[in-house]
Amino acid sequence: MNLKGFFVAALSSALEQGMATCDDLVRHVTPEVLATHLPRPLWARLLTACLGASRVDAQLVVETIGIPNLCEHVPTPIMWACLEEIGVRSIGGTYVPKTSTASLVTAPPTPGKPAVPPIPPKPPKTPAAPLSITAPPEVNPPSVAATQPSPIVGAPEIPSPNDMANLFNEEDRPTGPANRTRTTTSQRFRASSTGIGRLANSSRRPQASAQATPPEDPAQGTGRTRRAATESEYEVVTNVSGSNDDWKSALAVEDEQLVDWANSEETVTGSNSSPDDPRKR
Amino acid sequence: MVESGLEHQIFGPGDVLAHATPDVLANHLPPELLSKILAASLKTGSMTPEHVLETVTPQLLAQHLPHEVLWACIVAAAARAGVTAPVNS
């Protein structure tokens, strides 16, 4: 249980949303409380800020110290009293300051009796009791029922291997919610990983994952030749810009070579020397 | 000496706090005085060296702060006034 983290989040949110002001904080976290519980380095920071500021107010104090530092060093009963006032006021009620909180301001520093302050949290426990009373009757019966029938359900699941095919079919079938969630999660990861996934979200990935590519590879040999052609086009464009006459004289030779080179794409790497030698010759 | 220097305007409250920095004050003043300083500043809406020295009087400064700090303040004021200049021979 992280009370300080809870106070930091609650008070920060209350300040951000205008439910509370820094004056509300300083009303509980008085200079006396700060002088007693705040570490000296933070006091030095506070004095520096105050001396350099044109105006000293609660906002300056709270902003200089920071909510996390306040919640870290100020006793939790004091922070709770502040949060309680904010909460009661936001609901529309009237906050009645407890005399015990004032005593807590002085009590925590000298004696180690902060155990007494936790008593105020007990009032929230009383409303929590009826809630827990309502909840258990719902939770317990199903839990007990779930434990008892679980072996019963497990027994039919063991012979179910005969029905495994049905189970797989059922999984493949509609059972909508599970499938929907799976598709959404997969798309999120893919989309967040790279922008390439945008193009290959639906069409390309099924093709690759379906493993139909091996049979499609021989059939799609033409597609590979097209890709090679595009690559060669880029190279030709750049080279033509350099010198046109040389390329005109060499086009006839390179056309023949391009035909042979395209037909033997996969062997180009292995037989680079054999086709290159006739070209050079 | 600090009180006399302030009365005779050898140095001002700002000169005192130039040596009795917030770090020094925070590390040497008791919590009660720190509380009074902050409470007075919140009440008046500003924290000036004058206000600080109104709360933390020279007697309290001499009681809680290291004397080296206060002495450095006096020496600096003397140097500004030219009192220590002819000593160089």
Coordinates of C-alpha atoms in Angstrom, one line a residue:
Chain A
M1 CA 0.0 0.0 0.0
N2 CA 1.6 3.2 -1.2
L3 CA -0.1 6.0 0.7
K4 CA 2.3 8.6 -0.4
G5 CA 1.9 7.8 -4.0
F6 CA -1.8 7.9 -3.6
F7 CA -1.6 11.3 -1.9
V8 CA 0.7 12.6 -4.6
A9 CA -1.6 11.5 -7.4
A10 CA -4.7 12.7 -5.6
L11 CA -3.4 16.1 -4.6
S12 CA -1.7 16.7 -7.9
S13 CA -4.9 15.9 -9.7
A14 CA -7.0 18.1 -7.4
L15 CA -4.7 21.0 -8.0
E16 CA -4.6 20.5 -11.8
Q17 CA -8.4 20.3 -12.0
G18 CA -9.0 23.2 -9.8
M19 CA -10.6 21.2 -7.1
A20 CA -8.0 22.4 -4.6
T21 CA -5.7 25.4 -4.3
C22 CA -2.3 25.8 -2.8
D23 CA -3.9 27.7 0.0
D24 CA -5.8 24.5 0.9
L25 CA -2.5 22.7 1.2
V26 CA -0.8 25.4 3.2
R27 CA -3.8 25.5 5.5
H28 CA -2.8 22.1 6.7
V29 CA 0.8 22.0 5.8
T30 CA 1.6 25.1 7.9
P31 CA 5.0 26.7 8.2
E32 CA 5.3 24.9 11.6
V33 CA 4.7 21.6 9.9
L34 CA 7.2 22.4 7.2
A35 CA 9.8 23.5 9.8
T36 CA 9.4 20.3 11.7
H37 CA 9.3 17.8 8.9
L38 CA 10.8 19.3 5.8
P39 CA 14.5 18.5 5.3
R40 CA 16.9 21.4 5.5
P41 CA 18.0 21.2 1.8
L42 CA 14.3 21.7 0.9
W43 CA 14.2 24.6 3.3
A44 CA 17.2 26.1 1.7
R45 CA 15.5 25.8 -1.7
L46 CA 12.3 27.4 -0.3
L47 CA 14.1 30.3 1.3
T48 CA 16.0 30.9 -1.9
A49 CA 12.8 30.9 -3.9
C50 CA 11.1 33.2 -1.4
L51 CA 13.9 35.7 -1.3
G52 CA 14.1 35.8 -5.1
A53 CA 10.4 36.0 -5.6
S54 CA 8.5 39.3 -5.9
R55 CA 5.6 37.7 -4.0
V56 CA 5.5 35.0 -1.5
D57 CA 2.3 33.0 -1.3
A58 CA 1.1 29.4 -0.9
Q59 CA 1.5 28.7 -4.6
L60 CA 5.2 29.6 -4.4
V61 CA 5.7 27.4 -1.4
V62 CA 3.9 24.4 -2.9
E63 CA 5.5 24.8 -6.3
T64 CA 8.9 25.2 -4.8
I65 CA 8.7 22.2 -2.5
G66 CA 6.6 20.1 -4.8
I67 CA 3.8 17.8 -4.0
P68 CA 5.9 14.7 -4.0
N69 CA 8.3 16.2 -1.4
L70 CA 5.4 17.3 0.7
C71 CA 3.8 13.9 0.6
E72 CA 7.1 12.3 1.3
H73 CA 8.0 14.3 4.4
V74 CA 4.8 15.6 5.9
P75 CA 3.0 13.0 8.1
T76 CA 0.3 11.2 6.3
P77 CA -2.4 12.2 8.8
I78 CA -1.8 15.8 7.9
M79 CA -1.9 15.1 4.2
W80 CA -5.0 13.0 4.7
A81 CA -6.7 15.8 6.5
C82 CA -5.9 18.1 3.6
L83 CA -7.2 15.6 1.1
E84 CA -10.3 15.0 3.2
E85 CA -11.1 18.6 3.2
I86 CA -10.8 18.8 -0.5
G87 CA -12.8 15.7 -1.0
V88 CA -15.6 16.7 1.3
R89 CA -15.8 20.2 -0.2
S90 CA -15.8 18.8 -3.7
I91 CA -18.8 16.6 -2.8
G92 CA -20.6 19.6 -1.4
G93 CA -20.2 18.9 2.2
T94 CA -18.7 21.0 4.9
Y95 CA -15.4 19.9 6.2
V96 CA -15.2 19.9 10.0
P97 CA -11.6 20.1 11.1
K98 CA -10.8 17.6 13.7
T99 CA -9.0 18.6 16.8
S100 CA -6.9 15.5 16.5
T101 CA -5.3 16.8 13.3
A102 CA -4.0 19.8 15.0
S103 CA -2.6 17.7 17.7
L104 CA -1.1 15.5 15.1
V105 CA 0.8 18.4 13.7
T106 CA 2.8 18.6 16.8
A107 CA 2.5 15.0 17.9
P108 CA 4.4 13.2 15.0
P109 CA 7.6 15.3 15.4
T110 CA 8.4 14.5 19.0
P111 CA 6.6 11.2 19.9
G112 CA 6.4 8.2 17.6
K113 CA 2.7 8.0 18.0
P114 CA 1.6 8.3 14.4
A115 CA -0.1 5.0 15.1
V116 CA -2.9 7.0 16.7
P117 CA -3.6 9.0 13.6
P118 CA -4.4 6.0 11.5
I119 CA -7.6 5.8 13.5
P120 CA -9.2 8.4 11.2
P121 CA -8.9 6.1 8.2
K122 CA -11.2 3.8 10.1
P123 CA -14.3 5.7 9.3
P124 CA -13.8 4.8 5.6
K125 CA -13.5 1.2 6.7
T126 CA -17.1 1.3 8.1
P127 CA -18.6 2.2 4.8
A128 CA -16.3 -0.3 3.2
A129 CA -17.7 -3.0 5.4
P130 CA -21.2 -3.0 3.9
L131 CA -19.7 -3.0 0.4
S132 CA -17.6 -6.0 1.3
I133 CA -20.6 -7.7 2.7
T134 CA -22.5 -7.4 -0.5
A135 CA -19.6 -8.4 -2.6
P136 CA -18.6 -11.7 -0.9
P137 CA -22.0 -13.4 -1.3
E138 CA -21.6 -13.0 -5.1
V139 CA -18.0 -13.9 -5.2
N140 CA -17.9 -16.9 -2.8
P141 CA -20.8 -19.0 -4.3
P142 CA -19.4 -18.9 -7.8
S143 CA -15.9 -19.6 -6.5
V144 CA -17.0 -22.6 -4.6
A145 CA -19.1 -23.8 -7.4
A146 CA -16.3 -23.3 -9.8
T147 CA -14.0 -25.4 -7.6
Q148 CA -16.4 -28.2 -7.4
P149 CA -17.4 -28.5 -11.0
S150 CA -14.0 -27.9 -12.2
P151 CA -12.9 -31.5 -11.8
I152 CA -16.2 -32.5 -13.3
V153 CA -15.5 -30.3 -16.3
G154 CA -12.0 -31.6 -16.4
A155 CA -13.2 -35.2 -16.7
P156 CA -15.2 -34.6 -19.9
E157 CA -12.3 -32.5 -21.2
I158 CA -10.0 -35.5 -21.0
P159 CA -12.1 -37.7 -23.3
S160 CA -12.6 -34.6 -25.4
P161 CA -9.5 -35.4 -27.6
N162 CA -12.1 -37.2 -29.7
D163 CA -13.8 -33.9 -29.9
M164 CA -10.5 -32.0 -30.4
A165 CA -11.3 -31.5 -34.0
N166 CA -14.6 -30.0 -33.0
L167 CA -12.8 -27.8 -30.5
F168 CA -10.5 -26.6 -33.2
N169 CA -13.3 -26.1 -35.5
E170 CA -15.2 -24.1 -32.8
E171 CA -12.1 -22.0 -32.3
D172 CA -11.9 -21.4 -36.0
R173 CA -15.5 -20.6 -36.1
P174 CA -17.3 -17.5 -34.9
T175 CA -16.5 -17.2 -31.2
G176 CA -16.4 -13.6 -32.1
P177 CA -15.0 -11.7 -29.1
A178 CA -11.8 -13.7 -28.8
N179 CA -11.0 -13.5 -32.4
R180 CA -11.7 -9.8 -32.5
T181 CA -9.4 -9.1 -29.6
R182 CA -6.7 -11.1 -31.2
T183 CA -6.9 -9.2 -34.4
T184 CA -6.9 -5.9 -32.6
T185 CA -3.8 -6.7 -30.5
S186 CA -1.8 -7.9 -33.5
Q187 CA -2.6 -4.8 -35.5
R188 CA -1.6 -2.6 -32.7
F189 CA 1.8 -4.1 -32.3
R190 CA 2.5 -4.1 -36.0
A191 CA 1.4 -0.6 -36.4
S192 CA 3.5 0.6 -33.5
S193 CA 6.6 -1.2 -34.7
T194 CA 7.1 0.2 -38.1
G195 CA 5.3 2.1 -40.8
I196 CA 5.8 -0.8 -43.2
G197 CA 3.1 -2.6 -41.4
R198 CA 0.6 -0.2 -42.7
L199 CA 1.1 -1.4 -46.2
A200 CA 1.2 -5.0 -45.2
N201 CA -1.5 -5.1 -42.6
S202 CA -4.1 -7.2 -44.3
S203 CA -3.1 -8.4 -47.7
R204 CA 0.7 -9.1 -47.7
R205 CA 1.0 -10.7 -44.3
P206 CA -1.7 -13.4 -44.9
Q207 CA 0.2 -14.2 -48.1
A208 CA 3.5 -14.6 -46.3
S209 CA 2.1 -16.4 -43.2
A210 CA -0.2 -18.7 -45.2
Q211 CA 3.0 -20.4 -46.5
A212 CA 1.4 -20.4 -49.9
T213 CA 4.5 -18.5 -51.1
P214 CA 6.6 -21.6 -51.8
P215 CA 4.0 -22.8 -54.5
E216 CA 3.6 -19.2 -55.5
D217 CA 7.3 -18.6 -55.9
P218 CA 7.7 -20.4 -59.2
A219 CA 4.5 -18.9 -60.5
Q220 CA 5.6 -15.4 -59.4
G221 CA 8.9 -15.6 -61.1
T222 CA 7.7 -13.0 -63.5
G223 CA 7.1 -10.7 -60.5
R224 CA 10.7 -11.0 -59.6
T225 CA 11.8 -10.2 -63.1
R226 CA 9.7 -7.1 -62.9
R227 CA 11.4 -6.0 -59.7
A228 CA 14.8 -6.5 -61.4
A229 CA 13.6 -4.4 -64.3
T230 CA 12.7 -1.6 -62.0
E231 CA 16.0 -1.7 -60.4
S232 CA 17.7 -1.7 -63.8
E233 CA 15.6 1.3 -64.8
Y234 CA 16.9 3.4 -62.0
E235 CA 20.4 2.6 -62.9
V236 CA 19.8 3.3 -66.6
V237 CA 18.3 6.7 -65.8
T238 CA 21.3 7.8 -63.8
N239 CA 23.7 6.5 -66.4
V240 CA 21.9 8.0 -69.3
S241 CA 22.1 11.4 -67.8
G242 CA 25.9 11.1 -67.8
S243 CA 26.6 10.3 -71.5
N244 CA 24.1 9.5 -74.2
D245 CA 26.4 8.5 -77.0
D246 CA 28.2 5.8 -75.1
W247 CA 25.0 4.2 -74.1
K248 CA 23.6 4.3 -77.6
S249 CA 26.5 2.4 -78.9
A250 CA 26.3 0.0 -76.1
L251 CA 22.6 -0.5 -76.0
A252 CA 22.5 -3.3 -78.5
V253 CA 25.1 -5.3 -76.5
E254 CA 23.5 -4.7 -73.2
D255 CA 20.0 -5.7 -74.4
E256 CA 21.2 -9.1 -75.1
Q257 CA 23.0 -9.2 -71.9
L258 CA 20.0 -8.1 -70.0
V259 CA 18.0 -10.9 -71.4
D260 CA 20.5 -13.5 -70.3
W261 CA 21.0 -11.8 -67.0
A262 CA 17.3 -11.6 -66.2
N263 CA 16.8 -15.3 -67.1
S264 CA 19.6 -16.3 -64.8
E265 CA 18.9 -14.1 -61.8
E266 CA 19.5 -16.7 -59.2
T267 CA 22.6 -17.9 -60.8
V268 CA 24.0 -14.4 -61.2
T269 CA 25.6 -14.5 -57.8
G270 CA 27.1 -17.9 -58.3
S271 CA 28.1 -17.3 -61.9
N272 CA 29.1 -13.7 -61.8
S273 CA 32.4 -14.5 -63.4
S274 CA 31.1 -16.6 -66.3
P275 CA 28.6 -14.1 -67.7
D276 CA 30.9 -11.2 -66.9
D277 CA 33.8 -12.7 -68.9
P278 CA 31.9 -12.9 -72.2
R279 CA 30.6 -9.4 -71.6
K280 CA 34.1 -8.0 -71.1
R281 CA 35.3 -10.0 -74.0
Chain B
M1 CA 28.8 43.8 16.1
V2 CA 26.2 42.8 13.6
E3 CA 23.5 44.8 15.3
S4 CA 25.9 47.8 15.5
G5 CA 26.8 47.5 11.9
L6 CA 23.2 47.4 10.9
E7 CA 22.4 50.4 13.0
H8 CA 25.3 52.5 11.7
Q9 CA 24.7 51.3 8.2
I10 CA 28.1 49.7 7.8
F11 CA 26.2 46.9 6.1
G12 CA 22.6 46.3 5.4
P13 CA 20.3 43.3 5.7
G14 CA 21.1 42.3 2.1
D15 CA 24.8 42.2 3.0
V16 CA 24.0 39.9 5.9
L17 CA 22.0 37.5 3.8
A18 CA 24.7 37.6 1.2
H19 CA 26.8 35.6 3.7
A20 CA 24.0 34.1 5.7
T21 CA 22.7 32.4 2.6
P22 CA 19.4 30.5 2.6
D23 CA 21.5 27.3 2.8
V24 CA 23.2 28.6 5.9
L25 CA 19.9 29.7 7.4
A26 CA 18.2 26.5 6.6
N27 CA 21.0 24.4 8.1
H28 CA 21.5 26.3 11.3
L29 CA 18.3 28.0 12.3
P30 CA 16.0 26.0 14.5
P31 CA 12.6 25.0 13.1
E32 CA 10.8 27.6 15.1
L33 CA 12.7 30.4 13.5
L34 CA 12.2 28.9 10.0
S35 CA 8.5 28.6 10.7
K36 CA 8.4 32.2 11.8
I37 CA 10.3 33.4 8.7
L38 CA 7.9 31.6 6.4
A39 CA 4.8 32.5 8.3
A40 CA 5.8 36.2 8.3
S41 CA 6.6 36.1 4.6
L42 CA 3.2 34.5 3.8
K43 CA 1.5 37.1 5.9
T44 CA 3.2 40.0 4.3
G45 CA 3.4 38.5 0.9
S46 CA 7.1 38.9 0.4
M47 CA 10.3 37.8 1.9
T48 CA 13.0 40.4 2.0
P49 CA 16.3 40.6 3.9
E50 CA 14.7 43.2 6.1
H51 CA 11.8 41.0 6.9
V52 CA 14.1 38.1 7.6
L53 CA 16.2 40.1 10.0
E54 CA 13.1 41.4 11.7
T55 CA 12.3 37.9 12.5
V56 CA 15.8 36.6 13.0
T57 CA 17.4 39.3 14.9
P58 CA 21.1 39.8 15.1
Q59 CA 21.1 38.2 18.5
L60 CA 19.5 35.1 17.1
L61 CA 21.9 35.1 14.2
A62 CA 24.8 35.2 16.5
Q63 CA 23.2 32.5 18.6
H64 CA 22.6 30.0 15.8
L65 CA 24.8 30.8 12.9
P66 CA 28.5 30.0 12.8
H67 CA 30.5 33.0 13.8
E68 CA 32.7 32.7 10.8
V69 CA 29.8 33.6 8.6
L70 CA 28.9 36.7 10.6
W71 CA 32.6 37.7 10.8
A72 CA 33.0 37.3 7.0
C73 CA 30.0 39.7 6.7
I74 CA 31.7 42.2 8.9
V75 CA 35.1 41.9 7.1
A76 CA 33.5 42.3 3.7
A77 CA 31.7 45.5 4.9
A78 CA 35.0 46.8 6.3
A79 CA 36.7 46.1 3.0
R80 CA 33.9 48.0 1.1
A81 CA 34.3 50.9 3.5
G82 CA 38.1 51.0 2.8
V83 CA 39.0 50.3 6.4
T84 CA 41.3 47.4 5.5
A85 CA 43.0 49.1 2.6
P86 CA 46.1 50.7 4.3
V87 CA 47.1 47.6 6.0
N88 CA 48.8 46.3 2.9
S89 CA 52.3 47.7 3.8

